[in-house]
XYZ file of C-alpha atoms in Angstrom:
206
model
C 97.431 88.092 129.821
C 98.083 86.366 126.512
C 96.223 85.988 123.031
C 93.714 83.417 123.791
C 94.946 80.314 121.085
C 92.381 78.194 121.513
C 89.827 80.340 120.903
C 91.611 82.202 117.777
C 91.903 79.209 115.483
C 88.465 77.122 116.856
C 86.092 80.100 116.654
C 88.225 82.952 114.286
C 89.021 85.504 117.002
C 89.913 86.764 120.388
C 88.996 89.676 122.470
C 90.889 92.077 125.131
C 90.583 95.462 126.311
C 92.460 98.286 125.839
C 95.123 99.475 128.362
C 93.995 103.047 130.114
C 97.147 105.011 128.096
C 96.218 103.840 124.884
C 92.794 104.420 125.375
C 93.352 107.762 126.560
C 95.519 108.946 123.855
C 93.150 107.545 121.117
C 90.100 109.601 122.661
C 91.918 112.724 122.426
C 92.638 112.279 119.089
C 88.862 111.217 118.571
C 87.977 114.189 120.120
C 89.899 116.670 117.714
C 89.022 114.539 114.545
C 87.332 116.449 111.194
C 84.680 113.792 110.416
C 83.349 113.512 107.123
C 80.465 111.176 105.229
C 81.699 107.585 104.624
C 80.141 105.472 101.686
C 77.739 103.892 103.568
C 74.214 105.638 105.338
C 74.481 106.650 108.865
C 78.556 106.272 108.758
C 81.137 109.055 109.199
C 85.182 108.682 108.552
C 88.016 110.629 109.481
C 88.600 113.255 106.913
C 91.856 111.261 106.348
C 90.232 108.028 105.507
C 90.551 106.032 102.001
C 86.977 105.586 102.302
C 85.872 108.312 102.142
C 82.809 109.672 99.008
C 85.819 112.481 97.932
C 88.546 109.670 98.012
C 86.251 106.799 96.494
C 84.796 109.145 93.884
C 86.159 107.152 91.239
C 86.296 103.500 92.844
C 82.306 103.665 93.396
C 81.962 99.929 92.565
C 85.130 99.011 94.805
C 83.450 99.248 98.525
C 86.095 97.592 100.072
C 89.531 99.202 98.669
C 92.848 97.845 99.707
C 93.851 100.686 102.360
C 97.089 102.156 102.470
C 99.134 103.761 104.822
C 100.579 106.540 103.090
C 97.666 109.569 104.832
C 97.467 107.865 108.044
C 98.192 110.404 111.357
C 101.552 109.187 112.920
C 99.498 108.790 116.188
C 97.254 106.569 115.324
C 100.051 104.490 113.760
C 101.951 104.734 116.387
C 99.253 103.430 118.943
C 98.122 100.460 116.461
C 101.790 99.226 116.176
C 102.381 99.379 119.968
C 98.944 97.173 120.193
C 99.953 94.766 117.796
C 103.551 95.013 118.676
C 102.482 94.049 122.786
C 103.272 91.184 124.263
C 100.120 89.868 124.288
C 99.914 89.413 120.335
C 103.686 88.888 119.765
C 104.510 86.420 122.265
C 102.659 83.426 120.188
C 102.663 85.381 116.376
C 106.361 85.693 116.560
C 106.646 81.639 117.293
C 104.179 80.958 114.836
C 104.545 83.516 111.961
C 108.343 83.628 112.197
C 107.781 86.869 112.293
C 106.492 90.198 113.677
C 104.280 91.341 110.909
C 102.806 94.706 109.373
C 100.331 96.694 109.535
C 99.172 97.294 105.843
C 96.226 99.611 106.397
C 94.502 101.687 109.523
C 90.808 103.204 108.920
C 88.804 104.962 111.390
C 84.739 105.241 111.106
C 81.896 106.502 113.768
C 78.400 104.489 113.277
C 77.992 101.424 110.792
C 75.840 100.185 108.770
C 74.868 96.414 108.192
C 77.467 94.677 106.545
C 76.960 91.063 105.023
C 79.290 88.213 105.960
C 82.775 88.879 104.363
C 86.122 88.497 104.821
C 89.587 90.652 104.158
C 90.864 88.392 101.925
C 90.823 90.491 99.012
C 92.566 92.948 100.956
C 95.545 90.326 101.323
C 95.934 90.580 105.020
C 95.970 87.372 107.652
C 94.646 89.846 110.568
C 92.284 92.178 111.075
C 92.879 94.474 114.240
C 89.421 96.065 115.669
C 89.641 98.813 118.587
C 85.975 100.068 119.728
C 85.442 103.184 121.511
C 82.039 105.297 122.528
C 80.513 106.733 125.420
C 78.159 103.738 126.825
C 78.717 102.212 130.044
C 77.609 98.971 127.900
C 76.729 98.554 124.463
C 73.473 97.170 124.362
C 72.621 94.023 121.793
C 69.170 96.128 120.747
C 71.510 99.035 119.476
C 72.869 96.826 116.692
C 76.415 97.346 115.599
C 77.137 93.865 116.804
C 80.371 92.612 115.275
C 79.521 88.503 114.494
C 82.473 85.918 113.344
C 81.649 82.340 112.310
C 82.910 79.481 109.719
C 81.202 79.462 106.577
C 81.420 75.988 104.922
C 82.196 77.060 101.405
C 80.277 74.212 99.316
C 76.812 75.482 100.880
C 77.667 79.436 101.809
C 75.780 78.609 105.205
C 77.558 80.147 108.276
C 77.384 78.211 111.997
C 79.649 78.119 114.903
C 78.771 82.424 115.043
C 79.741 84.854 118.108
C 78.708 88.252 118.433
C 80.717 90.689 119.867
C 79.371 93.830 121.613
C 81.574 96.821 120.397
C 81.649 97.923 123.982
C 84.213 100.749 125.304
C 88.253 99.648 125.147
C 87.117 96.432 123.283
C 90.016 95.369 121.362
C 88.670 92.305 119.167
C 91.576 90.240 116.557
C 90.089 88.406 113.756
C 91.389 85.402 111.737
C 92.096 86.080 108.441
C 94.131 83.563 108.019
C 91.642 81.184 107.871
C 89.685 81.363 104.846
C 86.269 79.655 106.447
C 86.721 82.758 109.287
C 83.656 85.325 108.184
C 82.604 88.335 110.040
C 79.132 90.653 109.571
C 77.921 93.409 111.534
C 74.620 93.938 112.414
C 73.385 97.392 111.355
C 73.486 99.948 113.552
C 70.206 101.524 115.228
C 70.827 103.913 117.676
C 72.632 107.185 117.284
C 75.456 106.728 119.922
C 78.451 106.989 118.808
C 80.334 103.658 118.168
C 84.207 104.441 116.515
C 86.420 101.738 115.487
C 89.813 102.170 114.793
C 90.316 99.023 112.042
C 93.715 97.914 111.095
C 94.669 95.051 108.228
C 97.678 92.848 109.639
C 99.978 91.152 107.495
C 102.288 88.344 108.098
C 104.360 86.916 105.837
C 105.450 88.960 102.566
C-alpha cells in the first residue's frame, strides 16, 4: 500500500488504517491517560496537552496555538514518527519534498466539538497527521464528529468538492496543508462515545 497521490492533491487528503502494533500500543497508552477539560464543551485532553484551560489560561483569545513538542510522552512521539516515517508516506514525500520532514506538534483530545472550516496554516505546517481511535464497531454519520475536507475558492469563501470522513477505529486520515484552498471542519459531536484523535502538524521544508 502507498499514499494515494491522486487523491491527496485533487481532493486534499488520503486515508489508511492503522497497523495492529501501533494501534495496540496507542490504546494502552489511552488507557492509562490523566484526562483533563479542553477549551472547547464536551472535549477532554491529555493532561499533557498545550490546549489545555490550565495551559491556555493566558492565550484565551488564541484557540488554535502553535503546538510544541517540548511536553509530549516519548511514546506517542515515537509511534507518530514511525507513522509518518513508513513507507507508505515516505516513499512519494521523500521524492517530492526532498526531504523527510518533521513533526512540529502532537495533541491528543477525546470528543469534539463543531469546528468551522479552517486550515493549519497559521500553525506553519504543510501536513496534518489524524489517527482516530474509540470503541465502535463503526462510527455512525448521526453521531457527528465527522471530519469534512474540501477547496474553498478564496474570492467567494464558498467551499465545494467536500468529503466526510467517519473517524472510525484505526482510521489514519493525512490532510493537505500544503495547499492553501485545502479546508477541513468537523461536524460537532453528539453522542457520548468516545472518539480520541491523536493530531500531529507535519512540516516539510524549513
Amino acid at each position: 500500500m502507498e499514499l494515494n497521490v491522486d487523491k491527496f492533491w485533487t481532493d486534499g487528503y488520503d486515508v489508511t488504517t492503522l497497523d495492529n502494533e501501533k494501534y495496540s500500543m496507542l490504546w494502552s497508552l489511552i488507557h492509562n491517560e490523566t484526562w483533563v477539560d479542553g477549551i472547547f464543551p464536551i472535549q477532554q485532553v491529555a493532561s499533557w496537552s498545550n490546549t489545555t484551560k490550565e495551559n491556555l489560561k493566558d492565550r484565551e483569545e488564541d484557540i488554535s496555538p502553535n503546538l510544541t513538542m517540548w511536553n509530549v510522552p516519548v511514546e506517542y512521539d515515537q509511534i507518530m514518527n514511525d507513522i509518518w516515517h513508513s513507507d507508505y508516506y515516505q516513499k512519494f514525500f521523500r521524492e517530492y519534498a526532498k526531504k523527510v520532514g518533521k513533526i512540529e506538534y502532537i495533541d491528543l483530545w477525546n470528543k469534539t466539538p463543531a469546528h468551522e472550516w479552517h486550515s493549519h496554516t497559521p500553525d506553519n505546517v504543510d501536513l496534518v497527521l489524524l489517527v482516530y481511535l474509540n470503541e465502535q464497531e463503526q462510527w455512525k454519520h448521526e453521531w457527528g464528529g465527522v471530519l469534512q475536507v474540501g477547496t474553498k475558492t478564496i474570492e467567494t469563501n464558498e467551499v465545494a468538492n467536500i468529503h466526510s470522513i467517519l473517524p472510525n477505529n484505526k482510521t489514519v486520515v493525512l490532510i493537505n496543508n500544503i495547499n492553501p484552498r485545502i479546508f477541513h471542519s468537523v461536524t460537532e459531536q453528539i453522542s457520548q462515545n468516545n472518539r480520541y484523535t491523536i493530531g500531529a502538524g507535519i512540516k516539510l521544508w524549513n
